[in-house]
């Protein structure tokens, strides 16, 4: 009983770290170029995890490693859309709820990619999610903001990564797979920064502190805690607890950026959360 409670507590802290990562990232890109920030963050995080992967790396074939890094390109595309959306957004809560839709997009993309038709839980949850997005975009008239489109693109990219990751990268241990993909994202970020961005002549110590927090807490520690929690937590409880990330992000955005939540946005977020809960519970019951 205590082990189960401890695992669920770890999951709650994991979602809080993930939410804090939104704030750390937004604060860091006030001075750092967004693509350059992603590049440095993920290369550093991969190097921190690398010592734990040496035995698995020696046993892995070159083909499997290259395949895992290739799938990491999809993850990079998602993260670059996400950081660009954050750079355009004055607040974070709304974007976090849109990003959480990535799990609903997974079966939608699996249908044309792999021929797997979505199950009944998806068709029940999807219209609720669409209504939630409609309410989030309602401002006297229906109008989707540019940052919302980038968050949607990031969610679609994350779903695309999930589909290919499940199919092509099952042969590698989770830690090695994550490290290779984080390194791939980092290298792509550095390349995009070199091509399209200018690095500032000076960066404040405070910005480097935000960068360090995003690497150590929101990336490396978050992944480690999630892995530990998954070993002992009940799958149903774990799936529902992971839904806390957009809720924590919204709370932090209200505290740090004074995000306002009119009634239509409150209802929109509630519907998105309900759609995700309905889908995840339906998936677990079907399994």
Short mmCIF file of C-alpha atoms in Angstrom, two decimals:
data_model
loop_
_atom_site.label_atom_id
_atom_site.label_comp_id
_atom_site.label_asym_id
_atom_site.label_seq_id
_atom_site.Cartn_x
_atom_site.Cartn_y
_atom_site.Cartn_z
CA UNK A 1 0.00 0.00 0.00
CA UNK A 2 2.80 2.42 0.91
CA UNK A 3 4.68 1.55 -2.31
CA UNK A 4 1.57 2.27 -4.37
CA UNK A 5 0.99 5.57 -2.57
CA UNK A 6 4.65 6.53 -3.06
CA UNK A 7 4.48 5.76 -6.79
CA UNK A 8 1.37 7.90 -7.21
CA UNK A 9 3.02 10.73 -5.26
CA UNK A 10 5.98 10.51 -7.63
CA UNK A 11 3.61 10.84 -10.59
CA UNK A 12 2.04 13.96 -9.09
CA UNK A 13 5.49 15.49 -8.62
CA UNK A 14 6.39 14.47 -12.18
CA UNK A 15 3.44 16.40 -13.60
CA UNK A 16 4.35 19.38 -11.44
CA UNK A 17 7.91 19.32 -12.79
CA UNK A 18 6.57 19.09 -16.34
CA UNK A 19 4.34 22.10 -15.71
CA UNK A 20 7.23 24.02 -14.16
CA UNK A 21 9.19 23.26 -17.33
CA UNK A 22 6.77 25.46 -19.27
CA UNK A 23 7.60 28.40 -17.00
CA UNK A 24 11.34 27.67 -17.02
CA UNK A 25 11.34 27.58 -20.83
CA UNK A 26 9.33 30.77 -21.27
CA UNK A 27 11.57 32.63 -18.85
CA UNK A 28 14.72 31.34 -20.57
CA UNK A 29 13.68 32.39 -24.09
CA UNK A 30 13.19 35.95 -22.94
CA UNK A 31 16.93 36.26 -23.75
CA UNK A 32 17.95 33.00 -25.41
CA UNK A 33 16.87 32.25 -29.02
CA UNK A 34 14.10 29.58 -28.88
CA UNK A 35 15.72 27.00 -31.18
CA UNK A 36 19.11 27.55 -29.57
CA UNK A 37 17.55 27.07 -26.14
CA UNK A 38 16.00 23.75 -27.19
CA UNK A 39 19.30 22.67 -28.73
CA UNK A 40 21.41 23.36 -25.65
CA UNK A 41 18.75 22.05 -23.26
CA UNK A 42 18.36 18.67 -24.91
CA UNK A 43 22.03 18.09 -25.72
CA UNK A 44 22.87 18.81 -22.07
CA UNK A 45 20.06 16.55 -20.83
CA UNK A 46 21.20 13.71 -23.12
CA UNK A 47 24.77 14.02 -21.86
CA UNK A 48 23.53 13.80 -18.26
CA UNK A 49 21.67 10.57 -19.08
CA UNK A 50 24.44 9.10 -21.25
CA UNK A 51 26.51 7.49 -18.42
CA UNK A 52 23.46 5.41 -17.47
CA UNK A 53 23.21 4.07 -21.03
CA UNK A 54 26.73 2.81 -21.74
CA UNK A 55 25.98 -0.92 -21.21
CA UNK A 56 22.88 -0.77 -23.41
CA UNK A 57 24.67 1.35 -26.02
CA UNK A 58 27.42 -1.26 -26.38
CA UNK A 59 24.85 -4.00 -27.02
CA UNK A 60 22.65 -2.00 -29.43
CA UNK A 61 23.12 -2.29 -33.18
CA UNK A 62 24.01 0.76 -35.24
CA UNK A 63 20.83 0.33 -37.31
CA UNK A 64 18.59 0.42 -34.24
CA UNK A 65 20.35 3.53 -32.92
CA UNK A 66 20.04 5.34 -36.25
CA UNK A 67 16.38 4.37 -36.46
CA UNK A 68 15.75 5.73 -32.97
CA UNK A 69 17.50 8.98 -33.85
CA UNK A 70 15.45 9.20 -37.05
CA UNK A 71 12.25 8.95 -35.03
CA UNK A 72 13.68 11.66 -32.78
CA UNK A 73 13.33 14.06 -35.73
CA UNK A 74 9.54 13.91 -35.25
CA UNK A 75 9.99 14.73 -31.58
CA UNK A 76 12.18 17.65 -32.57
CA UNK A 77 9.57 18.98 -34.98
CA UNK A 78 6.98 18.90 -32.22
CA UNK A 79 9.25 20.65 -29.72
CA UNK A 80 10.23 23.38 -32.18
CA UNK A 81 6.55 24.13 -32.85
CA UNK A 82 5.96 24.11 -29.08
CA UNK A 83 8.76 26.53 -28.21
CA UNK A 84 7.75 28.86 -31.06
CA UNK A 85 4.17 28.83 -29.75
CA UNK A 86 5.44 29.67 -26.25
CA UNK A 87 7.45 32.59 -27.66
CA UNK A 88 4.21 33.97 -29.19
CA UNK A 89 2.02 33.37 -26.12
CA UNK A 90 1.65 35.83 -23.24
CA UNK A 91 0.39 32.95 -21.05
CA UNK A 92 0.75 29.15 -20.90
CA UNK A 93 -2.36 27.43 -19.51
CA UNK A 94 -4.39 27.42 -22.71
CA UNK A 95 -1.46 26.00 -24.70
CA UNK A 96 -0.91 23.23 -22.15
CA UNK A 97 -4.48 22.00 -22.57
CA UNK A 98 -4.16 22.09 -26.37
CA UNK A 99 -0.87 20.15 -26.19
CA UNK A 100 -2.49 17.52 -23.98
CA UNK A 101 -4.64 16.57 -27.00
CA UNK A 102 -1.65 14.78 -28.52
CA UNK A 103 -2.88 11.49 -27.00
CA UNK A 104 -6.17 11.91 -28.85
CA UNK A 105 -4.34 12.56 -32.10
CA UNK A 106 -2.34 9.31 -31.76
CA UNK A 107 -5.18 6.96 -32.84
CA UNK A 108 -6.34 9.48 -35.44
CA UNK A 109 -2.93 9.36 -37.15
CA UNK A 110 -2.51 5.61 -36.60
CA UNK A 111 -5.54 5.03 -38.84
CA UNK A 112 -3.94 6.25 -42.14
CA UNK A 113 -0.38 5.31 -41.09
CA UNK A 114 -0.92 1.75 -39.85
CA UNK A 115 -4.52 0.94 -40.72
CA UNK A 116 -5.60 0.77 -37.06
CA UNK A 117 -9.10 2.16 -36.72
CA UNK A 118 -9.75 4.17 -33.53
CA UNK A 119 -11.88 2.39 -30.96
CA UNK A 120 -15.19 3.53 -29.51
CA UNK A 121 -13.57 5.46 -26.65
CA UNK A 122 -11.89 7.74 -29.20
CA UNK A 123 -15.13 8.50 -31.07
CA UNK A 124 -16.82 9.35 -27.77
CA UNK A 125 -14.00 11.64 -26.60
CA UNK A 126 -13.10 13.39 -29.86
CA UNK A 127 -16.30 15.49 -30.29
CA UNK A 128 -15.98 16.65 -26.67
CA UNK A 129 -12.39 17.74 -27.37
CA UNK A 130 -13.46 19.62 -30.53
CA UNK A 131 -16.11 21.47 -28.53
CA UNK A 132 -13.49 22.31 -25.90
CA UNK A 133 -11.18 23.76 -28.58
CA UNK A 134 -14.09 25.76 -29.97
CA UNK A 135 -14.73 27.33 -26.57
CA UNK A 136 -11.03 28.08 -26.07
CA UNK A 137 -11.00 29.94 -29.39
CA UNK A 138 -14.23 31.86 -28.80
CA UNK A 139 -13.70 35.57 -28.22
CA UNK A 140 -17.04 37.06 -29.17
CA UNK A 141 -16.49 35.29 -32.49
CA UNK A 142 -14.75 32.08 -33.43
CA UNK A 143 -11.13 32.99 -34.14
CA UNK A 144 -8.09 30.73 -33.71
CA UNK A 145 -4.96 32.64 -32.63
CA UNK A 146 -1.62 31.97 -34.33
CA UNK A 147 -0.09 30.56 -31.15
CA UNK A 148 -3.02 28.11 -30.83
CA UNK A 149 -2.28 26.81 -34.34
CA UNK A 150 1.37 26.25 -33.40
CA UNK A 151 0.32 24.42 -30.23
CA UNK A 152 -1.99 22.24 -32.34
CA UNK A 153 0.88 21.55 -34.76
CA UNK A 154 3.09 20.60 -31.80
CA UNK A 155 0.42 18.23 -30.49
CA UNK A 156 0.09 16.61 -33.93
CA UNK A 157 3.88 16.28 -34.14
CA UNK A 158 4.00 14.62 -30.73
CA UNK A 159 1.30 12.16 -31.84
CA UNK A 160 3.26 11.42 -35.02
CA UNK A 161 6.38 10.77 -32.96
CA UNK A 162 4.44 8.44 -30.66
CA UNK A 163 3.19 6.37 -33.61
CA UNK A 164 6.60 5.89 -35.20
CA UNK A 165 8.36 5.52 -31.88
CA UNK A 166 6.10 2.61 -30.91
CA UNK A 167 6.63 0.87 -34.25
CA UNK A 168 10.32 1.33 -35.02
CA UNK A 169 12.10 1.76 -31.71
CA UNK A 170 10.87 -1.12 -29.55
CA UNK A 171 14.21 -2.95 -29.65
CA UNK A 172 16.08 -0.42 -27.49
CA UNK A 173 15.87 0.07 -23.71
CA UNK A 174 13.81 3.09 -22.69
CA UNK A 175 16.73 5.03 -21.20
CA UNK A 176 18.94 4.60 -24.27
CA UNK A 177 16.05 5.38 -26.61
CA UNK A 178 15.28 8.59 -24.73
CA UNK A 179 18.93 9.66 -24.61
CA UNK A 180 19.43 9.18 -28.35
CA UNK A 181 16.28 11.07 -29.18
CA UNK A 182 17.07 13.93 -26.80
CA UNK A 183 20.51 14.20 -28.43
CA UNK A 184 18.92 14.26 -31.89
CA UNK A 185 16.54 17.05 -30.87
CA UNK A 186 19.43 19.00 -29.39
CA UNK A 187 21.54 18.72 -32.55
CA UNK A 188 18.62 19.84 -34.72
CA UNK A 189 18.00 22.79 -32.41
CA UNK A 190 21.63 23.92 -32.64
CA UNK A 191 21.49 23.59 -36.45
CA UNK A 192 18.28 25.64 -36.72
CA UNK A 193 19.72 28.26 -34.38
CA UNK A 194 22.84 28.53 -36.55
CA UNK A 195 20.73 28.87 -39.72
CA UNK A 196 17.93 31.19 -38.58
CA UNK A 197 18.75 32.82 -35.25
CA UNK A 198 21.30 35.16 -33.75
CA UNK A 199 22.84 34.35 -30.40
CA UNK A 200 22.82 37.35 -28.02
CA UNK A 201 26.14 38.98 -27.19
CA UNK A 202 25.49 38.54 -23.46
CA UNK A 203 23.09 36.43 -21.40
CA UNK A 204 22.20 37.24 -17.80
CA UNK A 205 22.99 34.87 -14.96
CA UNK A 206 19.27 34.66 -14.18
CA UNK A 207 18.55 33.33 -17.67
CA UNK A 208 21.22 30.66 -17.25
CA UNK A 209 19.56 29.70 -13.96
CA UNK A 210 16.25 29.21 -15.79
CA UNK A 211 18.12 27.14 -18.36
CA UNK A 212 19.70 24.97 -15.65
CA UNK A 213 16.32 24.40 -14.00
CA UNK A 214 14.80 23.35 -17.33
CA UNK A 215 17.62 20.84 -17.93
CA UNK A 216 18.00 19.36 -14.45
CA UNK A 217 14.43 19.43 -13.14
CA UNK A 218 12.08 19.60 -16.13
CA UNK A 219 14.02 17.18 -18.35
CA UNK A 220 16.44 14.82 -16.59
CA UNK A 221 14.78 14.51 -13.16
CA UNK A 222 11.29 14.49 -14.64
CA UNK A 223 12.10 11.53 -16.90
CA UNK A 224 13.79 9.63 -14.08
CA UNK A 225 10.81 10.13 -11.74
CA UNK A 226 8.34 9.11 -14.43
CA UNK A 227 10.28 5.90 -15.08
CA UNK A 228 10.35 5.07 -11.35
CA UNK A 229 6.65 5.84 -10.95
CA UNK A 230 5.66 3.62 -13.87
CA UNK A 231 7.26 0.58 -12.21
CA UNK A 232 4.90 0.62 -9.23
CA UNK A 233 1.84 2.75 -10.02
CA UNK A 234 -1.51 1.31 -11.04
CA UNK A 235 -1.89 1.97 -14.82
CA UNK A 236 -5.35 3.52 -14.43
CA UNK A 237 -4.20 5.88 -11.68
CA UNK A 238 -1.02 6.74 -13.59
CA UNK A 239 -2.97 7.62 -16.75
CA UNK A 240 -5.30 9.92 -14.83
CA UNK A 241 -2.54 11.51 -12.76
CA UNK A 242 -0.66 12.44 -15.95
CA UNK A 243 -3.65 14.65 -16.82
CA UNK A 244 -2.57 16.96 -14.00
CA UNK A 245 0.17 18.54 -16.15
CA UNK A 246 -2.07 21.08 -17.96
CA UNK A 247 -3.87 21.82 -14.69
CA UNK A 248 -0.59 22.63 -12.91
CA UNK A 249 0.56 24.65 -15.93
CA UNK A 250 -2.63 26.71 -15.85
CA UNK A 251 -2.25 27.38 -12.12
CA UNK A 252 1.39 28.43 -12.56
CA UNK A 253 0.47 30.63 -15.52
CA UNK A 254 -2.20 32.37 -13.45
CA UNK A 255 0.31 32.94 -10.64
CA UNK A 256 3.32 34.00 -12.74
CA UNK A 257 1.76 35.62 -15.84
CA UNK A 258 -1.62 36.70 -14.41
CA UNK A 259 -3.49 34.59 -16.97
CA UNK A 260 -7.21 35.35 -16.92
CA UNK A 261 -9.78 32.62 -17.40
CA UNK A 262 -13.17 33.82 -18.70
CA UNK A 263 -16.05 31.38 -18.49
CA UNK A 264 -15.69 30.10 -22.06
CA UNK A 265 -12.03 29.17 -21.47
CA UNK A 266 -12.81 27.49 -18.16
CA UNK A 267 -15.48 25.41 -19.90
CA UNK A 268 -13.13 24.70 -22.82
CA UNK A 269 -10.35 23.44 -20.53
CA UNK A 270 -12.85 21.36 -18.54
CA UNK A 271 -14.14 19.73 -21.74
CA UNK A 272 -10.61 18.97 -22.98
CA UNK A 273 -9.74 17.40 -19.64
CA UNK A 274 -12.97 15.40 -19.66
CA UNK A 275 -12.32 14.16 -23.20
CA UNK A 276 -8.83 12.97 -22.26
CA UNK A 277 -10.05 11.28 -19.08
CA UNK A 278 -12.86 9.57 -20.99
CA UNK A 279 -10.46 8.36 -23.66
CA UNK A 280 -7.79 7.07 -21.26
CA UNK A 281 -10.32 5.30 -19.06
CA UNK A 282 -11.95 3.81 -22.14
CA UNK A 283 -8.57 2.56 -23.46
CA UNK A 284 -7.66 0.94 -20.14
CA UNK A 285 -11.08 -0.70 -19.80
CA UNK A 286 -10.91 -1.98 -23.38
CA UNK A 287 -7.46 -3.48 -22.74
#
